[in-house]
Coordinates of C-alpha atoms in Angstrom, one line a residue:
M1 CA -0.2 -0.4 0.5
E2 CA 2.8 2.1 0.8
T3 CA 4.7 1.5 -2.8
Q4 CA 1.4 2.4 -4.9
F5 CA 1.1 5.5 -2.3
A6 CA 4.8 6.1 -2.9
T7 CA 4.7 5.7 -6.9
T8 CA 1.7 7.9 -7.2
V9 CA 3.1 10.5 -5.8
A10 CA 5.9 10.4 -7.8
A11 CA 4.4 10.3 -11.0
L12 CA 2.0 13.1 -9.6
D13 CA 5.4 14.9 -9.2
D14 CA 6.6 13.9 -12.6
K15 CA 3.2 15.7 -14.0
S16 CA 4.1 19.5 -12.4
D17 CA 7.5 19.2 -13.1
S18 CA 6.6 18.7 -16.9
Y19 CA 3.5 21.6 -16.8
K20 CA 6.3 23.8 -15.3
E21 CA 8.4 23.4 -18.0
N22 CA 5.9 22.8 -21.1
L23 CA 5.2 27.0 -18.8
I24 CA 8.4 28.0 -19.2
G25 CA 8.8 27.0 -22.7
T26 CA 5.7 28.6 -23.8
L27 CA 6.3 31.7 -22.2
L28 CA 10.1 31.6 -23.5
A29 CA 8.7 30.9 -26.9
I30 CA 6.1 33.6 -26.8
F31 CA 8.1 36.6 -26.2
G32 CA 11.0 35.3 -28.1
N33 CA 8.9 35.6 -31.5
L34 CA 7.4 39.0 -30.0
F35 CA 11.5 40.6 -29.8
I36 CA 11.7 39.3 -32.9
S37 CA 9.0 41.6 -34.5
I38 CA 9.7 44.3 -32.5
S39 CA 13.3 44.0 -32.9
L40 CA 12.3 44.3 -37.0
S41 CA 10.3 47.0 -36.6
V42 CA 12.8 48.7 -35.0
Q43 CA 15.5 48.2 -37.8
K44 CA 13.7 49.1 -40.5
Y45 CA 12.5 52.5 -38.0
S46 CA 16.4 53.0 -38.3
H47 CA 16.2 53.0 -41.6
V48 CA 13.1 54.5 -43.0
R49 CA 15.1 57.6 -40.6
L50 CA 17.4 57.5 -42.3
A51 CA 16.0 57.6 -45.7
G52 CA 13.5 60.9 -44.9
L53 CA 16.6 63.1 -42.6
K54 CA 18.5 62.3 -45.5
D55 CA 21.1 61.3 -43.6
T56 CA 24.7 60.4 -45.1
R57 CA 25.2 58.3 -41.7
T58 CA 25.0 53.8 -42.5
Y59 CA 22.9 52.4 -40.5
Y60 CA 25.2 50.6 -38.2
W61 CA 26.0 53.2 -36.9
T62 CA 22.6 54.8 -35.7
K63 CA 21.7 53.7 -32.0
T64 CA 18.2 52.7 -33.2
W65 CA 19.5 49.8 -35.5
W66 CA 22.0 47.8 -32.5
F67 CA 18.9 48.4 -30.4
G68 CA 16.9 46.2 -32.8
L69 CA 19.5 44.0 -33.4
L70 CA 20.1 43.5 -29.7
L71 CA 16.3 42.6 -29.4
T72 CA 16.5 40.3 -31.9
I73 CA 19.6 38.6 -30.5
V74 CA 17.4 38.0 -26.9
G75 CA 14.4 37.2 -28.5
E76 CA 16.4 34.6 -30.5
L77 CA 18.1 33.0 -27.9
G78 CA 14.7 33.1 -26.0
V79 CA 13.3 30.1 -28.6
F80 CA 16.1 28.7 -28.2
T81 CA 16.2 27.9 -24.6
S82 CA 12.3 27.2 -25.0
Y83 CA 13.3 23.9 -27.1
A84 CA 14.9 22.9 -23.7
F85 CA 11.9 22.2 -22.2
A86 CA 8.8 22.2 -24.4
P87 CA 7.5 20.2 -26.8
L88 CA 8.4 20.7 -30.8
S89 CA 5.0 20.5 -31.4
L90 CA 4.3 23.2 -29.1
V91 CA 7.4 25.3 -29.8
T92 CA 7.1 25.7 -33.8
P93 CA 3.5 27.0 -34.2
L94 CA 4.1 30.1 -31.7
S95 CA 5.9 31.6 -34.1
A96 CA 2.4 32.9 -35.3
V97 CA 2.8 35.0 -32.6
S98 CA 5.5 37.3 -34.9
V99 CA 3.1 36.7 -37.8
I100 CA 0.1 38.8 -34.8
A101 CA 2.8 41.2 -33.4
S102 CA 4.1 42.3 -36.6
S103 CA 0.7 43.0 -37.9
I104 CA -0.1 45.0 -35.3
L105 CA 2.4 46.7 -35.5
G106 CA 2.6 47.6 -39.5
F107 CA -0.6 48.9 -38.3
I108 CA -0.3 51.2 -35.6
F109 CA 3.2 52.6 -37.3
L110 CA 1.7 53.0 -40.5
R111 CA 2.2 55.3 -42.5
D112 CA 0.0 55.8 -45.2
K113 CA -3.1 58.1 -45.3
W114 CA -6.5 56.4 -45.2
K115 CA -10.4 57.4 -45.7
P116 CA -12.9 56.1 -42.7
K117 CA -14.8 54.6 -45.4
D118 CA -11.6 52.2 -46.6
F119 CA -10.8 51.2 -42.8
L120 CA -12.7 48.2 -43.2
R121 CA -12.3 47.1 -46.7
R122 CA -8.4 47.1 -45.7
Y123 CA -7.3 45.9 -42.8
V124 CA -11.5 43.9 -41.7
L125 CA -8.8 40.8 -42.9
S126 CA -6.2 41.5 -40.3
F127 CA -8.7 41.9 -37.5
I128 CA -9.9 39.0 -38.3
G129 CA -6.9 36.7 -39.0
C130 CA -5.2 38.2 -35.8
A131 CA -8.8 37.3 -34.0
L132 CA -8.5 33.3 -35.4
T133 CA -4.5 32.9 -34.6
V134 CA -4.7 34.2 -30.9
V135 CA -7.7 31.4 -30.7
G136 CA -5.8 29.1 -32.4
T137 CA -2.2 29.7 -30.0
Y138 CA -4.7 29.6 -27.4
M139 CA -6.8 25.8 -28.1
F140 CA -3.1 24.4 -29.8
V141 CA -1.1 25.6 -26.5
T142 CA -3.9 24.3 -24.0
F143 CA -4.1 20.6 -25.8
G144 CA -0.9 20.4 -27.1
P145 CA 1.4 17.3 -26.2
N146 CA 2.6 17.8 -22.0
T147 CA 5.8 15.8 -22.2
H148 CA 9.1 15.3 -20.3
E149 CA 11.6 13.9 -21.0
R150 CA 16.0 14.7 -19.5
L151 CA 17.5 15.7 -23.2
T152 CA 21.0 13.9 -22.6
A153 CA 23.1 12.4 -25.0
D154 CA 22.2 8.3 -23.9
N155 CA 18.1 9.7 -24.7
I156 CA 19.0 11.1 -27.9
V157 CA 21.0 8.3 -29.2
K158 CA 19.0 5.7 -28.3
H159 CA 16.5 8.3 -30.8
L160 CA 18.5 9.2 -33.0
I161 CA 18.7 5.4 -34.0
G162 CA 15.0 4.1 -33.3
W163 CA 13.2 2.9 -36.5
P164 CA 11.0 5.0 -36.2
F165 CA 13.1 7.6 -36.8
L166 CA 15.4 6.1 -39.1
L167 CA 12.2 5.5 -41.3
Y168 CA 10.8 9.3 -41.3
L169 CA 15.3 9.8 -42.3
L170 CA 15.2 7.2 -45.4
L171 CA 11.4 8.9 -46.9
E172 CA 13.0 12.6 -46.5
I173 CA 16.3 12.0 -47.8
I174 CA 14.2 10.2 -50.5
A175 CA 11.4 13.1 -51.0
F176 CA 13.7 15.8 -50.9
C177 CA 16.3 14.3 -53.9
L178 CA 13.5 14.2 -55.9
L179 CA 12.1 17.7 -54.8
L180 CA 15.8 18.9 -55.6
Y181 CA 15.7 16.5 -58.9
F182 CA 13.2 18.8 -60.3
Y183 CA 14.0 22.3 -59.2
K184 CA 17.4 22.0 -60.6
R185 CA 17.6 19.8 -63.2
K186 CA 14.1 20.5 -64.4
N187 CA 13.6 24.0 -63.2
A188 CA 10.3 23.8 -62.0
K189 CA 10.4 26.9 -59.1
Y190 CA 7.2 26.2 -57.8
L191 CA 6.5 27.8 -54.7
V192 CA 5.4 24.9 -53.0
V193 CA 8.3 22.3 -54.5
I194 CA 10.6 25.5 -52.9
L195 CA 8.8 25.7 -49.7
I196 CA 8.9 21.6 -49.1
L197 CA 12.4 21.4 -49.2
V198 CA 12.4 24.4 -46.6
A199 CA 10.4 22.2 -44.8
L200 CA 12.1 19.5 -45.0
L201 CA 15.7 20.9 -44.3
G202 CA 13.3 22.4 -41.0
S203 CA 12.4 19.3 -39.7
M204 CA 15.7 18.6 -39.7
T205 CA 17.3 21.7 -38.5
V206 CA 14.3 21.3 -35.5
I207 CA 14.9 18.3 -33.9
T208 CA 19.0 19.1 -33.5
V209 CA 18.3 22.1 -32.1
K210 CA 15.9 20.9 -28.9
A211 CA 18.9 18.1 -28.9
V212 CA 22.0 21.0 -28.7
S213 CA 19.2 23.3 -26.3
G214 CA 18.8 20.8 -24.0
M215 CA 21.9 19.0 -24.0
L216 CA 23.4 23.1 -23.1
V217 CA 20.9 23.5 -20.6
L218 CA 21.7 20.3 -18.8
S219 CA 25.5 21.5 -18.9
I220 CA 24.8 24.8 -16.9
T221 CA 22.7 22.8 -14.4
G222 CA 25.6 20.4 -13.8
S223 CA 25.1 17.9 -15.7
L224 CA 27.9 18.0 -18.8
Q225 CA 26.8 16.3 -22.1
L226 CA 29.6 18.6 -23.6
N227 CA 31.8 15.7 -23.9
Y228 CA 29.8 13.1 -25.7
P229 CA 30.4 13.6 -29.8
I230 CA 26.8 13.5 -30.6
F231 CA 25.9 17.0 -29.4
Y232 CA 28.5 18.0 -31.9
I233 CA 27.1 16.1 -34.6
M234 CA 23.9 17.8 -34.1
F235 CA 25.3 21.1 -33.8
V236 CA 27.1 20.5 -37.4
C237 CA 23.7 19.5 -38.6
M238 CA 22.3 22.3 -37.4
V239 CA 23.9 24.6 -38.8
A240 CA 23.9 22.9 -42.1
T241 CA 20.2 22.9 -42.8
A242 CA 19.5 26.8 -42.0
V243 CA 22.1 27.7 -43.5
F244 CA 20.6 25.6 -47.2
Q245 CA 17.4 27.0 -45.7
A246 CA 18.2 30.7 -45.6
S247 CA 19.9 29.6 -49.2
L248 CA 16.2 28.7 -50.8
L249 CA 14.2 31.1 -48.6
T250 CA 15.7 33.7 -50.3
D251 CA 15.4 31.8 -54.3
A252 CA 12.3 31.8 -53.1
S253 CA 12.0 35.5 -52.5
Q254 CA 13.3 36.4 -55.7
L255 CA 10.9 34.7 -57.2
Y256 CA 7.5 35.1 -55.2
D257 CA 6.0 37.8 -53.2
S258 CA 7.5 38.2 -49.1
S259 CA 3.3 37.5 -47.5
Q260 CA 2.7 34.7 -49.6
I261 CA 5.9 33.2 -49.2
A262 CA 4.9 34.2 -44.6
S263 CA 1.8 32.5 -44.9
I264 CA 3.1 29.0 -47.0
N265 CA 5.9 28.4 -45.0
Y266 CA 4.1 28.5 -41.9
I267 CA 1.6 25.8 -42.7
I268 CA 4.1 23.6 -44.3
S269 CA 6.7 24.2 -42.0
T270 CA 5.0 23.8 -39.0
L271 CA 3.3 20.5 -40.6
F272 CA 6.9 19.3 -40.3
A273 CA 7.9 20.3 -37.4
I274 CA 4.9 18.3 -35.7
T275 CA 5.5 15.4 -37.5
A276 CA 9.0 14.9 -36.2
G277 CA 8.7 15.6 -33.1
A278 CA 6.2 13.5 -32.1
V279 CA 8.4 10.6 -34.3
F280 CA 11.9 11.8 -33.2
Y281 CA 10.9 12.3 -29.5
L282 CA 7.8 10.3 -29.3
E283 CA 6.2 13.6 -28.1
F284 CA 2.4 12.2 -28.8
N285 CA 2.5 8.8 -27.3
H286 CA 0.3 9.0 -24.3
A287 CA -2.2 11.9 -25.2
D288 CA -5.2 10.7 -26.0
V289 CA -8.1 11.5 -29.3
L290 CA -9.9 14.7 -27.7
H291 CA -6.4 16.7 -27.3
L292 CA -5.1 15.3 -30.3
C293 CA -8.5 16.8 -32.2
M294 CA -8.7 19.7 -30.0
F295 CA -4.5 20.6 -30.4
F296 CA -5.1 20.1 -34.5
L297 CA -7.7 22.3 -34.8
G298 CA -6.2 25.2 -32.8
C299 CA -3.2 24.1 -35.9
L300 CA -6.0 24.5 -38.7
I301 CA -7.6 27.8 -36.8
A302 CA -4.1 29.2 -36.5
F303 CA -2.6 28.3 -40.3
L304 CA -6.3 30.7 -41.4
G305 CA -5.3 33.3 -39.2
V306 CA -2.1 33.5 -40.8
F307 CA -3.4 33.3 -44.1
L308 CA -5.7 36.0 -44.0
I309 CA -2.8 38.6 -42.0
T310 CA -0.8 38.0 -45.3
R311 CA -3.5 37.7 -47.5
N312 CA -4.2 41.6 -46.7
R313 CA -0.1 42.6 -47.0
K314 CA 0.0 45.3 -50.2
K315 CA 2.0 43.5 -53.4
S316 CA 4.6 45.9 -55.1
K317 CA 3.9 45.6 -58.8
A318 CA 5.9 44.5 -61.3
F319 CA 8.3 46.9 -63.1
E320 CA 8.1 48.8 -66.2
P321 CA 10.9 48.6 -68.1
Y322 CA 10.2 49.2 -71.1
V323 CA 9.4 52.7 -73.0
T324 CA 6.1 51.4 -74.7
M325 CA 5.4 53.3 -77.8
D326 CA 2.0 55.5 -77.2
A327 CA 4.5 58.0 -75.7
V328 CA 5.8 58.6 -78.5
A329 CA 4.1 61.6 -80.3
A330 CA 5.1 60.4 -83.9
L331 CA 4.0 57.2 -84.1
P332 CA 0.5 56.8 -82.7
N333 CA -0.2 54.4 -84.8
M334 CA 1.3 51.4 -83.9
H335 CA -1.2 49.5 -82.1
D336 CA -3.7 49.9 -85.6
K337 CA -5.2 46.6 -86.9
G338 CA -4.9 44.7 -83.5
R339 CA -1.2 44.7 -84.1
M340 CA -0.1 45.2 -80.3
I341 CA 4.0 45.8 -81.0
Q342 CA 4.6 46.3 -76.7
P343 CA 2.3 45.8 -73.6
D344 CA 0.2 47.6 -72.0
Y345 CA 0.9 47.8 -67.9
N346 CA -2.7 49.1 -66.7
G347 CA -2.8 51.8 -68.6
S348 CA 0.8 53.3 -67.3
F349 CA 2.9 54.9 -70.0
S350 CA 5.9 56.1 -67.7
Y351 CA 9.4 55.4 -68.5
G352 CA 12.6 54.6 -65.6
A353 CA 9.5 55.0 -62.9
L354 CA 8.3 52.4 -60.2
V355 CA 4.6 52.0 -60.4
S356 CA 3.4 53.6 -57.3
S357 CA 2.5 51.2 -54.1
D358 CA -0.4 53.6 -52.7
S359 CA -3.6 53.2 -53.1
T360 CA -4.5 57.2 -54.5
P361 CA -3.6 56.5 -58.8
E362 CA -0.9 59.7 -59.6
N363 CA -0.8 60.8 -63.0
Y364 CA 2.8 61.3 -65.0
T365 CA 2.7 63.1 -68.3
P366 CA 5.2 61.2 -70.4
A367 CA 7.9 62.4 -72.2
T368 CA 7.7 62.9 -75.6
L369 CA 10.4 61.8 -78.1
A370 CA 11.6 65.3 -80.6
I371 CA 10.6 64.9 -84.2
V372 CA 13.6 64.1 -86.6
Q373 CA 13.0 66.6 -89.6
E374 CA 15.0 65.2 -92.6
Q375 CA 16.8 67.2 -95.2
H376 CA 17.0 66.7 -99.2
N377 CA 19.3 68.0 -101.7
S378 CA 21.5 69.2 -99.0
K379 CA 18.8 72.1 -98.6
A380 CA 18.0 72.9 -94.8
A381 CA 13.5 73.4 -95.7
S382 CA 12.4 71.0 -93.1
T383 CA 9.5 69.2 -94.0
M384 CA 6.1 67.4 -91.9
P385 CA 6.2 64.8 -89.7
Y386 CA 6.1 61.1 -91.0
W387 CA 3.2 58.7 -90.0
A388 CA 4.0 55.0 -89.4
S389 CA 1.3 54.1 -91.8
D390 CA 3.1 56.4 -94.5
L391 CA 6.4 53.6 -94.2
K392 CA 6.4 51.6 -97.6
K393 CA 7.0 47.7 -95.8
D394 CA 10.4 46.4 -97.8

């Protein structure tokens, strides 16, 4: 009887410690993502302020930019440390906090002028998206996995050589090689293909980040783990996969709009990270069906919220790198008979100017080209300008 009572007390103590560590990890992830969003806004403010004041100083000579960098370091350290306390499936989706904070900060410091009647049309999706993301975040934090494991070198090696992870790793390598072949050799530069490649690498990144973070925290608290080779193997894998992710995301940003990349990358990377945590760290082994359903429902709601927030951002229009023929006064008939020499661009006839991203249209007056006057028989007499229809065909 006493043995059974002692076992029950020990189980309750372990459960209490697990909840406490989950809470620490969750708070670290929330505040870390919040600091990262604030830092990006502060650094952007530094760049905009220098441009507005026509300051000749470089941005890294300003205190504002360095303050933003300090906030970035603090935020990244918070997110990194959170992996040592909370499960992957709980920490990874919390990057939605960064999306919410960026949306709110962008709205507060918005410099565009808007009319009251256009307010709801422009920002209602952002408000709905923020509300859905908050609800989804609350749900997956409340019903997320509640696992607790000391991330010692022996435990990580045990997970690493387990058959679930080896099977998952094999499937991931095959999928990555196939997608990389189509991306590089077949020139299949679709956004989904690039972001799946990023997510496949990201699932390995979060696994190694959690391992490295956990072993560092244990080493700091007294149980040294840095003398095991597995720590350095995980560290090298973490850095390598993070670098390749950054390279692929750079390629994606050159081809597609940043709002599309932000929403789709968050959804795909979160799904792969949750799968990696379930396979490698066995985070859902002791979860019941109700908690699983509510957790994934919260994730779906957060995905929808992030999609609505990023969808409402203004997209930049493409640059018009040519002179439209309608801007030439001497050639007004080049579009006759439906044969277009160069494509029209939303009725804009400009040269060397970016199309304004503001909602208020601006009129640009094209500079007309001077009519070339011909001289015949060495006489300086001027001739009438000729039309395109008067040109003879060869």
